[in-house]
Coordinates of C-alpha atoms in Angstrom, one line a residue:
X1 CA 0.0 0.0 0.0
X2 CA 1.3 3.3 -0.9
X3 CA 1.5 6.0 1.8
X4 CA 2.1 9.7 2.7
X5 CA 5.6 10.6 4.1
X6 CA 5.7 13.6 5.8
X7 CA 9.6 15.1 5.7
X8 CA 11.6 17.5 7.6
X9 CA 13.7 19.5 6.2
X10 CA 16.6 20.1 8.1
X11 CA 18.9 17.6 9.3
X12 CA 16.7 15.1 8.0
X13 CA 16.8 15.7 4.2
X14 CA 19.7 18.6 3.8
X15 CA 23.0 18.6 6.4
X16 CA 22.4 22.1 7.7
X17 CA 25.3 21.7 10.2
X18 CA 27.4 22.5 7.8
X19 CA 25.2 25.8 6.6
X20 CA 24.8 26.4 10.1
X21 CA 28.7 25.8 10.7
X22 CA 29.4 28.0 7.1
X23 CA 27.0 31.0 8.9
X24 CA 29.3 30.8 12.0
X25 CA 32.3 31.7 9.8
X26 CA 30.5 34.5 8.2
X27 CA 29.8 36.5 11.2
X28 CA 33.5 35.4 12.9
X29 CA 34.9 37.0 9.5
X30 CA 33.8 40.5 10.9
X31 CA 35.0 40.4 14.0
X32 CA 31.9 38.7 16.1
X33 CA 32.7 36.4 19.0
X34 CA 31.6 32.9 18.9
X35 CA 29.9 32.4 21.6
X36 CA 27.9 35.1 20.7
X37 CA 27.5 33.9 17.5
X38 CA 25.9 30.7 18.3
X39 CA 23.7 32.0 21.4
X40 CA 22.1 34.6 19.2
X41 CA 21.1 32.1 16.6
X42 CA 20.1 29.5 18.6
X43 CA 17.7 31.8 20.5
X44 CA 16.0 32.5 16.9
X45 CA 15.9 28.4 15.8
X46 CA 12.5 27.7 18.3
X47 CA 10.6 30.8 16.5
X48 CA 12.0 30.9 12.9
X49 CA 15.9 31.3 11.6
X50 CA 17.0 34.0 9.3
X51 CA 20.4 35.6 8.9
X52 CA 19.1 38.7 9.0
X53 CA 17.4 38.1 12.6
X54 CA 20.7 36.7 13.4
X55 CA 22.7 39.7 12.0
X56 CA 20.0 42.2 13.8
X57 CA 20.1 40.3 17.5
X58 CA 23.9 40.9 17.3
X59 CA 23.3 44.4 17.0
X60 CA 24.8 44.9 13.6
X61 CA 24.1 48.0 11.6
X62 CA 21.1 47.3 8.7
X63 CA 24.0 47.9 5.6
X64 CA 26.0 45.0 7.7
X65 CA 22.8 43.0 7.6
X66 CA 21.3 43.6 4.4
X67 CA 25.0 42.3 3.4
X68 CA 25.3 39.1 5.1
X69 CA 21.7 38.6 4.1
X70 CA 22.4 38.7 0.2
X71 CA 25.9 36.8 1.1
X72 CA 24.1 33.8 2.5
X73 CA 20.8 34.0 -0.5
X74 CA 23.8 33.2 -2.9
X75 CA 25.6 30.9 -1.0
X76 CA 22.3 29.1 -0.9
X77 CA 21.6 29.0 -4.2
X78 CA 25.1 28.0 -4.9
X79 CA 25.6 25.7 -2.8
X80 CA 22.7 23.6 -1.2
X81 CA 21.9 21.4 -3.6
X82 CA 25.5 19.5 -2.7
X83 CA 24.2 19.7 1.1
X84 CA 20.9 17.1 0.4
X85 CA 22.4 13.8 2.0
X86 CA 23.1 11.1 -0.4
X87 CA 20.6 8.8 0.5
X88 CA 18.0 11.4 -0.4
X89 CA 17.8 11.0 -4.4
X90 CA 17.2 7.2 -4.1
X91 CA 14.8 7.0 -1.7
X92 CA 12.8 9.8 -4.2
X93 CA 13.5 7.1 -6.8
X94 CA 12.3 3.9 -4.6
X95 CA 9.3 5.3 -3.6
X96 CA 8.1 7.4 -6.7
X97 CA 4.7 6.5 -6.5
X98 CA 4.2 7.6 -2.9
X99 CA 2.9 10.8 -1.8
X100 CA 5.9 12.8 -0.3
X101 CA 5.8 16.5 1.5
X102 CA 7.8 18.6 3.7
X103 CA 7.2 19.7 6.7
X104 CA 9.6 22.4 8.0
X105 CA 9.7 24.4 10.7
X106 CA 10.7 28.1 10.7
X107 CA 10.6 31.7 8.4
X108 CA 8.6 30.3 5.8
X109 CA 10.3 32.5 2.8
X110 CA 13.3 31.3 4.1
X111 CA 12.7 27.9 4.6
X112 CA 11.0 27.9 1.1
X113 CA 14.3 29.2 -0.5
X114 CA 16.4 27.0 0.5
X115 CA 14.5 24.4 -0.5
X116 CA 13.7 25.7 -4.0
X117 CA 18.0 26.2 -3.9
X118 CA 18.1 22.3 -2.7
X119 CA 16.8 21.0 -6.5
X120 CA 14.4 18.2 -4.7
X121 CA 10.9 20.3 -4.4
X122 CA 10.0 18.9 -7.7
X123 CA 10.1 15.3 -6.0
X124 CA 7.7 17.2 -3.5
X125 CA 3.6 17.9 -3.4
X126 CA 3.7 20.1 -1.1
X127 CA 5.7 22.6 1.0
X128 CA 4.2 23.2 4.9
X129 CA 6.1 25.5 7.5
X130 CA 5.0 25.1 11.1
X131 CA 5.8 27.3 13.7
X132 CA 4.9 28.2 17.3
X133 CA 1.3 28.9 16.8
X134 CA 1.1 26.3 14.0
X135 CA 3.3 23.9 15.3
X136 CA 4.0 20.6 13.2
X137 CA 1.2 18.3 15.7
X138 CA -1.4 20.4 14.5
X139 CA -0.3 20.0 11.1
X140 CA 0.1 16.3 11.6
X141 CA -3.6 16.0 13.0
X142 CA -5.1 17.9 10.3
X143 CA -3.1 15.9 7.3
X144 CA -4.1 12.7 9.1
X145 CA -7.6 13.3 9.0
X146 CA -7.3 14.5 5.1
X147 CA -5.1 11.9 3.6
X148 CA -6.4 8.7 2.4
X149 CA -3.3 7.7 2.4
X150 CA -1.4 5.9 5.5
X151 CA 0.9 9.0 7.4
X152 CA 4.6 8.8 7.9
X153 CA 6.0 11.7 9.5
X154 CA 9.8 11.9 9.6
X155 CA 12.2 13.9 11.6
X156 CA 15.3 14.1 13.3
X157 CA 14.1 16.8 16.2
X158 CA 13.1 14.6 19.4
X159 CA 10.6 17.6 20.4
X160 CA 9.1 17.5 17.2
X161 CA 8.6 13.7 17.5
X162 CA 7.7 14.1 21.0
X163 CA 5.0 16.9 20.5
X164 CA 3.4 14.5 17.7
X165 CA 3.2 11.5 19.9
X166 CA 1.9 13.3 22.6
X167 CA -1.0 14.1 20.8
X168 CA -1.5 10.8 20.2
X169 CA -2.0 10.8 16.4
X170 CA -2.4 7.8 14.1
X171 CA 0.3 8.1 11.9
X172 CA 4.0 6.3 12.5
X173 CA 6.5 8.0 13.6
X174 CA 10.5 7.7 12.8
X175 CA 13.5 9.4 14.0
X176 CA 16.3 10.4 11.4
X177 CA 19.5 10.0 13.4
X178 CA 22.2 10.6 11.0
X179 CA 26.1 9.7 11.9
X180 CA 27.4 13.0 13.5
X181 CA 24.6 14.8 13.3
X182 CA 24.3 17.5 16.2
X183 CA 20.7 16.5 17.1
X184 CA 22.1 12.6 16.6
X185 CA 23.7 12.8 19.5
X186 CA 21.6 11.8 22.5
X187 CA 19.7 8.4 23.0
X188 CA 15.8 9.0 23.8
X189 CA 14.0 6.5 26.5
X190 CA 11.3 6.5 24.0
X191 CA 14.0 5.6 21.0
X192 CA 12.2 2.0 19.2
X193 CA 9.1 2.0 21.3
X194 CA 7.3 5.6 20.9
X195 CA 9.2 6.1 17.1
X196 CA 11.7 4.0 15.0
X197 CA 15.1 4.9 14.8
X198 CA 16.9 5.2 11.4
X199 CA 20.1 6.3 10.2
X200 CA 19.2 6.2 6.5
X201 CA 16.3 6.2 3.9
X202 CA 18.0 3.5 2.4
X203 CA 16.9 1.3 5.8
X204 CA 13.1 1.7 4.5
X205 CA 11.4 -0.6 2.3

């Protein structure tokens, strides 16, 4: 039976610890510490990530942002299509005849950028961006109740899995926990009993 996988974006279809890690360097190139560097952005990841939030919580001046705004929209466009993890274009190919979406969470123009940069939204039907007052277990309930088609909802963020099993929802639920991944790194009591744990499209059949 075909079904409906539901996809997160980061860290689950494109490695954005490197983006992340390629921001960093940016905003050390003009003289900003690093600790700052990482707090301010971090603060902006729960309620939606844009360089120029980043660039305006470290106080820089708006030419300064309006800069390292355009610098990062071209190293996008350049460059994330090479970011999508291997694994990505065959499991496209394996299951062509499934429905497949993403569901990302964050500044929606942003987030729909960077996957129009990524080359794979013409594998996808449709783009959804949650955020705090859409969250992604709303969006879950609502497309489990439309689809006729059998949910899988796929993720590497353990409060994104967490927040859909909570609400109890009758889809299945996997964790994408990629080798060195930053949010790969912690086991969860509820790893292979509340969500299956993968390190790889290619382990799905």
């Amino acid at each position: 039976m075909s079904k409906h996988f539901v996809l997160d974006f980061d860290g689950t279809l494109i490695n954005t610890d490197v983006y992340w890690e390629w921001i960093v360097t940016q905003f050390l190139g003009i003289g900003q510490n690093e600790q700052m560097i990482r707090e301010a952005g971090e603060r902006l990841f729960p309620v939606g990530y844009t360089v120029a939030q980043h660039a305006k919580g470290l106080g820089l001046h708006e030419a300064l942002v309006q800069e390292l705004a355009q610098r990062a929209r071209e190293h996008v466009s350049e460059h994330h299509a090479s970011l999508i993890f291997s694994d990505v274009p065959s499991f496209f190919s394996r299951f062509v005849d499934a429905e497949k979406s993403i569901l990302t969470f964050g500044d929606r123009e942003h987030q729909i950028e960077r996957i129009r940069a990524s080359g794979i939204h013409s594998s996808i039907s449709k783009i959804r961006t949650a955020s705090t007052e859409l969250p992604k277990a709303k969006q879950l309930k609502d497309l489990a109740q439309e689809s006729s088609l059998p949910v899988v909802f796929i993720d590497d963020d353990l409060d994104q899995l967490m927040g859909a099993y909570q609400a109890r929802l009758p889809i299945e639920l996997i964790r994408m926990r990629r080798d060195g991944q930053r949010k790969s790194k912690d086991d969860h009591k509820l790893d292979n009993e509340a969500w299956r744990v993968i390190r790889s499209f290619d382990e799905l059949e």
